[in-house]
CSV table of C-alpha atoms in Angstrom, one decimal:
chain,number,residue,atom,x,y,z
A,443,UNK,CA,99.7,78.7,97.7
A,444,UNK,CA,103.2,77.5,97.5
A,445,UNK,CA,103.1,77.1,93.7
A,446,UNK,CA,101.6,80.5,93.1
A,447,UNK,CA,103.8,82.7,90.8
A,448,UNK,CA,106.0,85.2,92.5
A,449,UNK,CA,105.6,88.8,91.2
A,450,UNK,CA,108.7,90.5,89.9
A,451,UNK,CA,110.5,92.7,92.4
A,452,UNK,CA,109.5,95.8,90.4
A,453,UNK,CA,105.8,95.0,91.0
A,454,UNK,CA,106.3,94.5,94.7
A,455,UNK,CA,108.4,97.7,95.0
A,456,UNK,CA,105.8,99.7,93.1
A,457,UNK,CA,103.0,98.5,95.3
A,458,UNK,CA,105.0,99.4,98.4
A,459,UNK,CA,105.9,102.8,97.0
A,460,UNK,CA,102.3,103.6,96.1
A,461,UNK,CA,101.2,102.7,99.7
A,462,UNK,CA,103.9,104.9,101.3
A,463,UNK,CA,103.4,107.9,99.0
A,464,UNK,CA,99.6,107.8,99.3
A,465,UNK,CA,99.8,107.8,103.1
A,466,UNK,CA,102.4,110.6,103.2
A,467,UNK,CA,100.2,112.7,100.8
A,468,UNK,CA,97.3,112.3,103.2
A,469,UNK,CA,99.0,112.9,106.5
A,470,UNK,CA,102.2,114.9,105.6
A,471,UNK,CA,100.5,118.3,105.3
A,472,UNK,CA,99.3,118.0,109.0
A,473,UNK,CA,102.8,117.4,110.4
A,474,UNK,CA,104.4,120.7,111.6
A,475,UNK,CA,107.7,121.8,112.9
A,476,UNK,CA,107.5,123.0,116.6
A,477,UNK,CA,110.2,125.5,117.7
A,478,UNK,CA,110.5,126.8,121.2
A,479,UNK,CA,112.4,129.5,122.9
A,480,UNK,CA,113.1,129.2,126.6
A,481,UNK,CA,115.4,131.6,128.4
A,482,UNK,CA,118.6,131.8,126.5
A,483,UNK,CA,118.1,128.5,124.7
A,484,UNK,CA,115.5,126.7,122.6
A,485,UNK,CA,114.7,123.5,120.9
A,486,UNK,CA,112.6,122.0,118.2
A,487,UNK,CA,110.4,119.0,117.5
A,488,UNK,CA,107.4,118.0,115.5
A,489,UNK,CA,103.6,118.1,116.0
A,490,UNK,CA,100.5,116.8,114.4
A,491,UNK,CA,97.5,119.0,113.5
A,492,UNK,CA,94.4,117.1,114.7
A,493,UNK,CA,91.7,119.7,113.9
A,494,UNK,CA,91.4,122.4,111.3
A,495,UNK,CA,91.0,125.1,114.0
A,496,UNK,CA,94.6,124.6,115.0
A,497,UNK,CA,94.8,121.9,117.7
A,498,UNK,CA,98.2,120.3,117.6
A,499,UNK,CA,99.4,117.2,119.5
A,500,UNK,CA,103.1,117.0,120.3
A,501,UNK,CA,105.4,115.6,123.0
A,502,UNK,CA,105.4,117.1,126.5
A,503,UNK,CA,109.2,117.0,126.5
A,504,UNK,CA,109.3,119.1,123.3
A,505,UNK,CA,107.5,122.0,124.9
A,506,UNK,CA,108.6,121.7,128.5
A,507,UNK,CA,109.7,125.0,129.9
A,508,UNK,CA,108.8,126.8,126.6
A,509,UNK,CA,108.5,130.6,126.7
A,510,UNK,CA,107.6,131.2,123.1
A,511,UNK,CA,106.3,128.5,120.7
A,512,UNK,CA,106.3,128.8,116.9
A,513,UNK,CA,105.0,126.2,114.5
A,514,UNK,CA,105.6,126.0,110.8
A,515,UNK,CA,103.5,123.9,108.4
A,516,UNK,CA,104.9,121.7,105.6
A,517,UNK,CA,104.1,124.4,103.1
A,518,UNK,CA,106.1,127.0,105.0
A,519,UNK,CA,103.4,129.0,106.9
A,520,UNK,CA,104.6,130.1,110.3
A,521,UNK,CA,102.5,131.1,113.3
A,522,UNK,CA,102.7,131.4,117.0
A,523,UNK,CA,101.1,128.7,119.2
A,524,UNK,CA,100.1,128.5,122.9
A,525,UNK,CA,100.2,125.6,125.2
A,526,UNK,CA,96.7,124.4,126.3
A,527,UNK,CA,98.0,121.6,128.5
A,528,UNK,CA,100.5,118.8,128.8
A,529,UNK,CA,100.7,115.4,130.4
A,530,UNK,CA,104.3,114.3,131.2
A,531,UNK,CA,103.1,110.9,132.3
A,532,UNK,CA,102.2,110.1,128.7
A,533,UNK,CA,104.7,112.6,127.1
A,534,UNK,CA,101.9,114.3,125.3
A,535,UNK,CA,101.0,118.0,125.0
A,536,UNK,CA,98.3,120.0,123.3
A,537,UNK,CA,98.9,123.3,121.4
A,538,UNK,CA,96.6,125.8,119.8
A,539,UNK,CA,98.0,127.5,116.6
A,540,UNK,CA,97.0,131.2,116.7
A,541,UNK,CA,95.6,131.5,113.2
A,542,UNK,CA,92.2,132.2,111.7
A,543,UNK,CA,92.9,130.1,108.6
A,544,UNK,CA,91.8,126.5,108.5
A,545,UNK,CA,94.7,124.1,108.7
A,546,UNK,CA,95.2,120.6,107.2
A,547,UNK,CA,94.3,118.1,109.9
A,548,UNK,CA,95.2,114.4,110.2
A,549,UNK,CA,92.8,111.7,111.2
A,550,UNK,CA,93.6,109.7,114.4
A,551,UNK,CA,93.1,106.0,113.7
A,552,UNK,CA,92.4,103.1,116.0
A,553,UNK,CA,95.6,101.8,117.3
A,554,UNK,CA,93.8,98.7,118.7
A,555,UNK,CA,93.6,97.4,115.2
A,556,UNK,CA,97.4,97.4,114.6
A,557,UNK,CA,99.2,94.2,114.0
A,558,UNK,CA,102.9,93.4,114.2
A,559,UNK,CA,104.4,93.4,110.8
A,560,UNK,CA,102.2,96.0,109.2
A,561,UNK,CA,103.5,99.1,107.5
A,562,UNK,CA,104.4,102.0,109.7
A,563,UNK,CA,105.5,105.4,108.4
A,564,UNK,CA,107.1,108.1,110.5
A,565,UNK,CA,106.8,111.8,109.4
A,566,UNK,CA,108.6,114.6,111.2
A,567,UNK,CA,111.4,117.1,111.3
A,568,UNK,CA,114.5,115.2,112.4
A,569,UNK,CA,117.6,117.4,113.0
A,570,UNK,CA,115.7,120.3,111.4
A,571,UNK,CA,115.0,118.6,108.1
A,572,UNK,CA,111.3,119.3,107.6
A,573,UNK,CA,108.8,116.8,106.2
A,574,UNK,CA,111.1,113.8,106.5
A,575,UNK,CA,109.6,110.4,105.9
A,576,UNK,CA,110.9,107.0,107.1
A,577,UNK,CA,109.1,103.7,106.7
A,578,UNK,CA,109.3,100.4,108.5
A,579,UNK,CA,106.9,98.0,110.2
A,580,UNK,CA,105.1,97.8,113.5
A,581,UNK,CA,107.6,95.7,115.5
A,582,UNK,CA,105.5,95.1,118.7
A,583,UNK,CA,102.5,96.5,120.6
A,584,UNK,CA,101.8,97.2,124.2
A,585,UNK,CA,105.3,98.2,125.1
A,586,UNK,CA,106.1,100.2,128.3
A,587,UNK,CA,108.8,102.8,129.0
A,588,UNK,CA,109.4,104.8,132.1
A,589,UNK,CA,108.2,108.3,131.7
A,590,UNK,CA,108.5,111.5,133.8
A,591,UNK,CA,108.3,111.0,137.5
A,592,UNK,CA,108.9,107.3,137.2
A,593,UNK,CA,105.3,106.5,136.0
A,594,UNK,CA,105.3,104.1,133.1
A,595,UNK,CA,104.0,105.2,129.7
A,596,UNK,CA,101.8,102.3,128.7
A,597,UNK,CA,100.6,100.8,125.4
A,598,UNK,CA,103.4,102.2,123.3
A,599,UNK,CA,103.8,101.1,119.7
A,600,UNK,CA,107.3,99.9,118.8
A,601,UNK,CA,108.5,100.4,115.3
A,602,UNK,CA,111.7,100.2,113.3
A,603,UNK,CA,110.8,103.3,111.2
A,604,UNK,CA,113.9,105.4,111.9
A,605,UNK,CA,113.5,108.3,114.4
A,606,UNK,CA,116.0,111.0,115.2
A,607,UNK,CA,116.1,114.1,117.4
A,608,UNK,CA,113.4,116.4,116.1
A,609,UNK,CA,111.0,113.5,115.2
A,610,UNK,CA,109.5,113.7,118.7
A,611,UNK,CA,105.8,114.7,118.5
A,612,UNK,CA,105.5,113.7,114.8
A,613,UNK,CA,103.1,111.3,113.3
A,614,UNK,CA,103.3,107.5,113.0
A,615,UNK,CA,100.8,106.6,110.3
A,616,UNK,CA,99.5,103.4,108.7
A,617,UNK,CA,99.1,102.7,105.0
A,618,UNK,CA,95.8,104.6,104.9
A,619,UNK,CA,97.5,107.8,106.2
A,620,UNK,CA,95.7,107.6,109.6
A,621,UNK,CA,97.8,108.6,112.6
A,622,UNK,CA,98.2,105.5,114.8
A,623,UNK,CA,100.9,107.0,117.1
A,624,UNK,CA,102.7,110.1,118.2
A,625,UNK,CA,106.4,109.5,118.0
A,626,UNK,CA,108.0,109.9,121.3
A,627,UNK,CA,111.3,108.0,121.9
A,628,UNK,CA,114.2,106.0,120.5
A,629,UNK,CA,116.7,103.8,122.3
A,630,UNK,CA,120.1,105.4,121.7
A,631,UNK,CA,122.8,102.9,120.5
A,632,UNK,CA,120.2,100.4,119.3
A,633,UNK,CA,119.1,99.6,115.8
A,634,UNK,CA,115.4,100.2,115.0
A,635,UNK,CA,114.1,100.5,118.5
A,636,UNK,CA,111.6,103.4,118.3
A,637,UNK,CA,108.4,104.1,120.1
A,638,UNK,CA,105.2,106.1,119.7
A,639,UNK,CA,102.3,106.8,122.0
A,640,UNK,CA,99.3,104.8,120.7
A,641,UNK,CA,96.6,106.9,119.0
A,642,UNK,CA,94.0,105.6,121.4
A,643,UNK,CA,95.9,106.9,124.4
A,644,UNK,CA,96.4,110.2,122.6
A,645,UNK,CA,92.6,110.5,122.1
A,646,UNK,CA,92.0,110.0,125.8
A,647,UNK,CA,94.6,112.6,126.7
A,648,UNK,CA,93.4,115.0,124.0
A,649,UNK,CA,89.9,114.9,125.4
A,650,UNK,CA,91.0,115.6,129.0
A,651,UNK,CA,93.4,118.3,128.0
A,652,UNK,CA,90.7,120.1,126.1
A,653,UNK,CA,88.2,119.7,129.0
A,654,UNK,CA,90.5,120.2,132.0
A,655,UNK,CA,93.8,121.5,130.7
A,656,UNK,CA,95.4,118.5,132.4
A,657,UNK,CA,94.8,114.7,132.8
A,658,UNK,CA,93.0,113.8,135.9
A,659,UNK,CA,94.5,110.8,137.9
A,660,UNK,CA,93.7,109.3,141.2
A,661,UNK,CA,95.9,108.5,144.2
A,662,UNK,CA,95.8,106.2,147.2
A,663,UNK,CA,98.8,107.7,149.0
A,664,UNK,CA,100.9,104.6,149.1
A,665,UNK,CA,104.3,103.5,147.6
A,666,UNK,CA,105.1,100.0,146.7
A,667,UNK,CA,107.2,97.5,144.8
A,668,UNK,CA,106.7,94.2,143.0
A,669,UNK,CA,106.6,91.2,145.4
A,670,UNK,CA,106.0,87.5,144.9
A,671,UNK,CA,103.1,86.0,146.9
A,672,UNK,CA,104.5,83.2,149.2
A,673,UNK,CA,103.3,79.9,147.7
A,674,UNK,CA,101.9,78.6,151.0
A,675,UNK,CA,99.6,81.7,151.3
A,676,UNK,CA,98.6,81.5,147.6
A,677,UNK,CA,97.6,77.8,148.1
A,678,UNK,CA,95.9,78.6,151.4
A,679,UNK,CA,93.7,81.3,150.0
A,680,UNK,CA,93.3,79.9,146.5
A,681,UNK,CA,95.1,82.8,144.8
A,682,UNK,CA,95.7,82.6,141.0
A,683,UNK,CA,98.1,85.5,140.8
A,684,UNK,CA,101.8,85.1,141.5
A,685,UNK,CA,102.7,88.6,142.5
A,686,UNK,CA,101.3,91.7,144.2
A,687,UNK,CA,102.3,95.2,145.4
A,688,UNK,CA,104.3,95.2,148.6
A,689,UNK,CA,103.3,98.5,150.4
A,690,UNK,CA,106.6,100.2,151.4
A,691,UNK,CA,105.1,103.5,152.6
A,692,UNK,CA,101.7,104.9,153.5
A,693,UNK,CA,101.3,108.7,153.6
A,694,UNK,CA,99.7,110.0,156.7
A,695,UNK,CA,96.1,111.1,156.2
A,696,UNK,CA,95.9,109.6,152.7
A,697,UNK,CA,93.0,107.4,151.4
A,698,UNK,CA,95.1,104.3,152.1
A,699,UNK,CA,96.0,105.5,155.6
A,700,UNK,CA,92.3,106.3,156.4
A,701,UNK,CA,91.3,102.9,155.1
A,702,UNK,CA,93.7,101.0,157.4
A,703,UNK,CA,96.3,99.9,154.9
A,704,UNK,CA,99.7,99.5,156.6
A,705,UNK,CA,103.4,99.3,155.6
A,706,UNK,CA,104.2,95.7,154.9
A,707,UNK,CA,100.8,94.8,153.5
A,708,UNK,CA,100.8,92.9,150.2
A,709,UNK,CA,98.1,94.5,148.0
A,710,UNK,CA,96.4,91.8,145.8
A,711,UNK,CA,93.5,93.6,144.2
A,712,UNK,CA,91.6,96.9,144.0
A,713,UNK,CA,87.9,96.9,143.0
A,714,UNK,CA,88.2,93.3,141.9
A,715,UNK,CA,91.2,94.0,139.6
A,716,UNK,CA,94.4,92.0,140.3
A,717,UNK,CA,97.3,94.2,141.3
A,718,UNK,CA,100.2,92.3,139.8
A,719,UNK,CA,102.7,95.1,140.3
A,720,UNK,CA,103.1,98.8,140.5
A,721,UNK,CA,102.3,99.2,136.8
A,722,UNK,CA,98.9,97.5,137.4
A,723,UNK,CA,98.2,99.9,140.3
A,724,UNK,CA,99.2,103.0,138.2
A,725,UNK,CA,97.0,101.8,135.3
A,726,UNK,CA,94.1,101.4,137.7
A,727,UNK,CA,94.4,104.9,139.2
A,728,UNK,CA,92.7,106.8,136.4
A,729,UNK,CA,90.6,110.0,136.9
A,730,UNK,CA,87.5,107.9,136.8
A,731,UNK,CA,88.5,106.4,140.2
A,732,UNK,CA,88.5,109.8,142.0
A,733,UNK,CA,85.8,109.8,144.7
A,734,UNK,CA,84.7,106.2,143.9
A,735,UNK,CA,85.0,103.9,146.9
A,736,UNK,CA,86.8,100.6,146.1
A,737,UNK,CA,87.6,97.5,148.0
A,738,UNK,CA,91.3,96.8,148.6
A,739,UNK,CA,92.3,93.2,149.3
A,740,UNK,CA,95.7,92.8,151.1
A,741,UNK,CA,97.6,89.9,152.5
A,742,UNK,CA,98.8,90.8,156.1
A,743,UNK,CA,100.9,88.3,158.0
A,744,UNK,CA,99.3,85.5,156.1
A,745,UNK,CA,95.7,86.6,156.5
A,746,UNK,CA,93.5,88.2,153.9
A,747,UNK,CA,92.2,91.6,154.9
A,748,UNK,CA,89.7,93.9,153.1
A,749,UNK,CA,89.6,97.6,153.3
A,750,UNK,CA,87.4,100.3,151.7
A,751,UNK,CA,89.3,103.2,150.3
A,752,UNK,CA,88.2,106.2,148.3
A,753,UNK,CA,90.9,107.5,145.9
A,754,UNK,CA,91.6,111.3,145.7
A,755,UNK,CA,92.6,113.3,142.8
A,756,UNK,CA,96.4,113.5,142.4
A,757,UNK,CA,97.8,117.0,142.5
């Protein structure tokens, strides 16, 4: 209500402080320093213990090319770790700390419940300063950044909680101390533009890395680019979407080639899902599609054509 009394600043500050400190006390012990040695050089980042037996989530770019990996807990315990698998397409990697002792583990929350404006707390080891805490808010949800190999990293959480080199792989937590993201990137030269891989994405990747040591994805064997659907053809065929994927290349012998897809076709849908651009196609090509026949609808010289393709597993 507009006429409700406004609490003194001290009361607001105290409530904010209680929320942040309580969250850090819950999640902070599970955030570790990750140091790597590769050839003559090395690097460092952060990681999050997600199970007491030593499973640690971090960024793929933190451990890429690592020869030796060492982790250090917030209380100063040091131990070697080995790489169980990594997924450059989501910039996530899974480590196993080599220790028989139970480790403090964080809880992965449900990032689908996040709302812009809610409290976000980043915990990591920026520039070598262990157990550093910064706080801000969730600025936006569902952001996309280009990852390794040009594949977009989807469903990123944007926050203004300050990140610096060394924060990569650390925890982004909510007011309950649950991990809602794995810190991954910041935009250099900008103010408060930082990103984390959503915890729901991390859960999917975690499961596949444990099971397969990698993340399974499908391929059709075509390259494409965003293209607008000519209006006269959209009206003629009653198409609701404005864009599709213009096929610029079809690899010989690929699923798309065997199905009859040709260069110059405008891919409109796959298995009933609209292909609004290359990002839509990449999102669709999950491991669940491997070996599952799907109908591809394309626009070819003004005519609708339907082909049946069976995606293969991407090497």
